[in-house]
Tab-separated table of C-alpha atoms in Angstrom:
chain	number	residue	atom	x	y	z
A	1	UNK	CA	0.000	0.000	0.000
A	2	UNK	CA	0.821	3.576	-0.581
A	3	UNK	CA	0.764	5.655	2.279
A	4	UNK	CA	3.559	8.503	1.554
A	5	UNK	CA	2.147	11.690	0.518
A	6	UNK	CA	3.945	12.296	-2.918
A	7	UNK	CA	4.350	9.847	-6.022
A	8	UNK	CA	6.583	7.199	-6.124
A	9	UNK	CA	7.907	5.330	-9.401
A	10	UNK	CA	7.768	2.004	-8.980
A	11	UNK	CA	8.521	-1.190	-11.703
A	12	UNK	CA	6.358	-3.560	-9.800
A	13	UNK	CA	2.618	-2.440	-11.525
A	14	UNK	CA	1.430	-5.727	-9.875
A	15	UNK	CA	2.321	-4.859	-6.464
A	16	UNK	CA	1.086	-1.497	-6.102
A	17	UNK	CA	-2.141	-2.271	-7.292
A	18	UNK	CA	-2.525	-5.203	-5.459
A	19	UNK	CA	-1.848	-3.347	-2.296
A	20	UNK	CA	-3.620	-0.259	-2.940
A	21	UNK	CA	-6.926	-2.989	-3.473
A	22	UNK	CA	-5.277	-4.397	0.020
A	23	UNK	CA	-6.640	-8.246	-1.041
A	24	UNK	CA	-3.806	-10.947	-1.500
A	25	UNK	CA	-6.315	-12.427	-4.234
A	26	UNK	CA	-5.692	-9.100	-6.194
A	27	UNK	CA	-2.048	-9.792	-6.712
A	28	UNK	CA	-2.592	-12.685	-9.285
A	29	UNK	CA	-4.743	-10.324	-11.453
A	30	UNK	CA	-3.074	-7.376	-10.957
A	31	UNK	CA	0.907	-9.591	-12.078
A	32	UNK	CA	-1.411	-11.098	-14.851
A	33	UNK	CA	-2.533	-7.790	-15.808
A	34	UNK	CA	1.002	-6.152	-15.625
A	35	UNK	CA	2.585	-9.395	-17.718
A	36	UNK	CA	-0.232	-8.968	-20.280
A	37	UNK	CA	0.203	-4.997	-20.798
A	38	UNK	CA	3.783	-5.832	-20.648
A	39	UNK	CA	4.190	-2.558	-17.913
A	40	UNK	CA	7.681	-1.626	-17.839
A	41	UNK	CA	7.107	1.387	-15.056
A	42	UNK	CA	4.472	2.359	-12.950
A	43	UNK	CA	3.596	5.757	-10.904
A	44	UNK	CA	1.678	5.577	-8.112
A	45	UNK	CA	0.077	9.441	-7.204
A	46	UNK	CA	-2.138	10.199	-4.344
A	47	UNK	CA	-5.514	11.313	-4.455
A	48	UNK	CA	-5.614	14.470	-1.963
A	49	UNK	CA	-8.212	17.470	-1.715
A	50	UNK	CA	-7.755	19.758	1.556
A	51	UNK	CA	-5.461	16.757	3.007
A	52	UNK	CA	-8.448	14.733	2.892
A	53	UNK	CA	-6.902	11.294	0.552
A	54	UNK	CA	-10.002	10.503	-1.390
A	55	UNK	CA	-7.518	6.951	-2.941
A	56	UNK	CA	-4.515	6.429	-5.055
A	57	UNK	CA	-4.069	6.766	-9.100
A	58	UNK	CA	-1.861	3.755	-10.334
A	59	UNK	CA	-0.579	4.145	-14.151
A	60	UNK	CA	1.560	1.365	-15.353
A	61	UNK	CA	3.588	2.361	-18.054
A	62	UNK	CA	5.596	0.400	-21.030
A	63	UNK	CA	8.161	2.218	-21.100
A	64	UNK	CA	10.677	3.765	-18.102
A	65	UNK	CA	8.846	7.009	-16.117
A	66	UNK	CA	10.500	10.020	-16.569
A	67	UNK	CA	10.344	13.079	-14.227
A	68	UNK	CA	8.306	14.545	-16.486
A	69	UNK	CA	5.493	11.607	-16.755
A	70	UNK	CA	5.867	11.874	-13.098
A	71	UNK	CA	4.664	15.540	-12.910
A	72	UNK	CA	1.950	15.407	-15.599
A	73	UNK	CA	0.699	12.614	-13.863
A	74	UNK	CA	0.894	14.346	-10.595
A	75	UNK	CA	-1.331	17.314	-12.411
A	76	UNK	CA	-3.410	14.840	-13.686
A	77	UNK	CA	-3.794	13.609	-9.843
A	78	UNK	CA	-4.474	17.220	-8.494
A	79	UNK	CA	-7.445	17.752	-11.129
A	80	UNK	CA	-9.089	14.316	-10.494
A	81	UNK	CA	-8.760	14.940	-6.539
A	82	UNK	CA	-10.852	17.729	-7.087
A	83	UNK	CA	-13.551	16.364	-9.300
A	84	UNK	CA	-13.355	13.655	-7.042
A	85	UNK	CA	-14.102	16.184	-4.068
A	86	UNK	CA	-16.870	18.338	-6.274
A	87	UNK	CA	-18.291	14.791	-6.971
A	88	UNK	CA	-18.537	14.173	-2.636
A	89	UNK	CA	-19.518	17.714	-2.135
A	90	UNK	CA	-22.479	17.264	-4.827
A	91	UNK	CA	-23.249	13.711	-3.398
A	92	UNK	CA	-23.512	15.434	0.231
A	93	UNK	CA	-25.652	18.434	-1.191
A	94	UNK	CA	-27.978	16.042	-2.896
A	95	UNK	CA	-28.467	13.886	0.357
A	96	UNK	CA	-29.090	17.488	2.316
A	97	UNK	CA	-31.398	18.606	-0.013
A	98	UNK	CA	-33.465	15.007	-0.491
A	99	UNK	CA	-33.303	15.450	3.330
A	100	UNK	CA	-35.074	18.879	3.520
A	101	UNK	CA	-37.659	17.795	0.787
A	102	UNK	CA	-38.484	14.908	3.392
A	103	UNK	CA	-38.745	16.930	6.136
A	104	UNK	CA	-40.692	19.605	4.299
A	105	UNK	CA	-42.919	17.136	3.211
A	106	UNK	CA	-43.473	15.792	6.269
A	107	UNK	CA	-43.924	19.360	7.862
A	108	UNK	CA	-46.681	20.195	5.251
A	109	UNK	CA	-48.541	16.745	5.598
A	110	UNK	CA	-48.332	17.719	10.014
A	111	UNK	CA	-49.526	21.642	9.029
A	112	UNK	CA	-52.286	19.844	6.966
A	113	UNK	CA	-53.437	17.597	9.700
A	114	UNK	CA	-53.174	20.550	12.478
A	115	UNK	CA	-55.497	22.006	10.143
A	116	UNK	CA	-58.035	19.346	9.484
A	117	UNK	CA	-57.718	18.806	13.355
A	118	UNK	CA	-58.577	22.710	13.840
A	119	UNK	CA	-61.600	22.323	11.939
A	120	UNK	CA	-63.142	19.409	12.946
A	121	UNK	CA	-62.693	20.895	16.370
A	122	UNK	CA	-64.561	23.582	14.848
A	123	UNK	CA	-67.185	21.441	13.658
A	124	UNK	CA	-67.564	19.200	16.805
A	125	UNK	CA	-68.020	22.782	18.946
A	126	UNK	CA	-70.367	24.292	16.028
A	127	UNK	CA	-72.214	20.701	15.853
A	128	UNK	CA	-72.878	20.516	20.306
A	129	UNK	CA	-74.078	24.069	20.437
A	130	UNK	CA	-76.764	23.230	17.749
A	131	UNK	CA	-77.379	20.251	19.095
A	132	UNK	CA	-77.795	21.756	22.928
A	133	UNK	CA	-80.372	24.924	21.280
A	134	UNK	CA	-81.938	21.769	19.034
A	135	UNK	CA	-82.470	19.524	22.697
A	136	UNK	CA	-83.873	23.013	24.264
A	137	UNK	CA	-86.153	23.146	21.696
A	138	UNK	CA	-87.532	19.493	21.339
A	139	UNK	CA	-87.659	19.386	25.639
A	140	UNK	CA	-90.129	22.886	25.162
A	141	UNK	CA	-92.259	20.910	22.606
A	142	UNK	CA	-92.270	17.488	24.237
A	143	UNK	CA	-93.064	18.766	27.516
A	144	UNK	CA	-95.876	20.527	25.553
A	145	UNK	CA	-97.431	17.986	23.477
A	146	UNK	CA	-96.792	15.278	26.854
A	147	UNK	CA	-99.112	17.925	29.021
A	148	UNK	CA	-101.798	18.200	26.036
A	149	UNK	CA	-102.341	14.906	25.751
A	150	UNK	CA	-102.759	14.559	29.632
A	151	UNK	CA	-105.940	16.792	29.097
A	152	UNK	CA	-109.091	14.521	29.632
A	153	UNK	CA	-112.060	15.978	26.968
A	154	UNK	CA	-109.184	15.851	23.713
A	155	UNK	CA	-110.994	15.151	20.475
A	156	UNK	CA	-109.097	12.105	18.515
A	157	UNK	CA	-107.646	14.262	15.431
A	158	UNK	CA	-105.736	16.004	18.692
A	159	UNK	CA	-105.004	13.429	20.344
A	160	UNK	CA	-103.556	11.822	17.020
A	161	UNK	CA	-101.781	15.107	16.737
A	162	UNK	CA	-100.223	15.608	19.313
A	163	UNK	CA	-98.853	11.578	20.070
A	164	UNK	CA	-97.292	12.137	16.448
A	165	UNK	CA	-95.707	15.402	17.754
A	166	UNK	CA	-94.591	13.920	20.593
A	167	UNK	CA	-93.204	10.564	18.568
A	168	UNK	CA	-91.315	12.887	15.799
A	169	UNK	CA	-90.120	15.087	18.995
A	170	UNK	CA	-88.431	12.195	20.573
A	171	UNK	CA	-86.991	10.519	17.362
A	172	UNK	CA	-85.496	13.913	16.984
A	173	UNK	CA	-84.245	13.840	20.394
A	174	UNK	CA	-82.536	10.610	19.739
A	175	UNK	CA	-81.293	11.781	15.978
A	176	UNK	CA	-79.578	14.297	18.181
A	177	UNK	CA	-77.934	12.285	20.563
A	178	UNK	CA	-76.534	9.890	17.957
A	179	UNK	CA	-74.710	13.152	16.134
A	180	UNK	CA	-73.804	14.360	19.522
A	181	UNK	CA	-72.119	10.496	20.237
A	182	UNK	CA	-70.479	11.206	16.394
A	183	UNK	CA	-68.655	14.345	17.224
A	184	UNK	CA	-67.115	13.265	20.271
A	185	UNK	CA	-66.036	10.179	19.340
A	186	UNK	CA	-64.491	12.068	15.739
A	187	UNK	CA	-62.876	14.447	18.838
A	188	UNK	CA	-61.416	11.117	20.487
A	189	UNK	CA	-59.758	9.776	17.262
């Protein structure tokens, strides 16, 4: 492995890619590789942004390194560390920002269900008041229509009247209390 900080020239291709992959089954491919391209040099460079090493550029060569090779490829090095770096920045940027999008999502869908919360609280308060005037209402005309018919000397037609006022008063009555049962158990949920 390469851990200096500056290139080094090296004639064994296999070697330093081998160890800069740091697996002893990489050696076989990487000699195999080196015999095949028939390497007669390699330069091993660095990878550094801000002393942060982002990895290691290996270039075998078939013919001997010069000084010269070395310092284009070091060039080379110092413009791929930073696209390298630019590519992690960007990479970090687009997490952040899928991040926010998540969280602002999940802020609007919370706003939206303060909201619906607000207004069914709205309803439910909007809903017992009727429903209290409604009761006050249907007690007044119950209670009437229960004393009428308590009256001895009522013709029939009155009578008749007045059982179906107080029938439709109490189905209202109940109508009522199954809406008021509604809204507070919507208030529980």
């Amino acid at each position: 492995r390469h851990r200096g900080g500056g290139p080094v020239i090296t004639h064994d291709f296999g070697h330093a890619l081998a160890g800069s992959l740091g697996s002893p089954r990489a050696l076989a491919l990487a000699e195999d590789i080196e015999r095949i391209l028939a390497f007669k040099g390699c330069v091993v460079v660095p990878l550094v942004r801000e002393s942060e090493r982002l990895g290691l550029l290996i270039l075998g060569s078939r013919r001997a390194l010069t000084q010269g090779d070395v310092e284009r490829v070091r060039a080379f090095a110092t413009q791929a560390a930073i696209a390298l770096a630019r590519v992690g920045h960007q990479a970090r940027l687009d997490e952040q920002r899928a991040a926010l999008e998540h969280a602002y999502e999940e802020l609007q869908r919370s706003r939206e269900h303060a909201i619906h919360l607000e207004r069914m609280g709205a309803v439910g308060e909007m809903t017992s008041g009727l429903a209290h005037n409604f009761n006050n209402a249907l007690t007044a005309v119950l209670g009437n229509a229960q004393l009428a018919l308590k009256e001895p000397e009522l013709a029939d037609s009155t009578r008749n009247r007045l059982e179906l006022i107080a029938r439709t008063a109490e189905d209202a009555a109940r109508l009522v209390q199954r809406l008021r049962a509604l809204v507070k158990d919507e208030h529980l949920d």
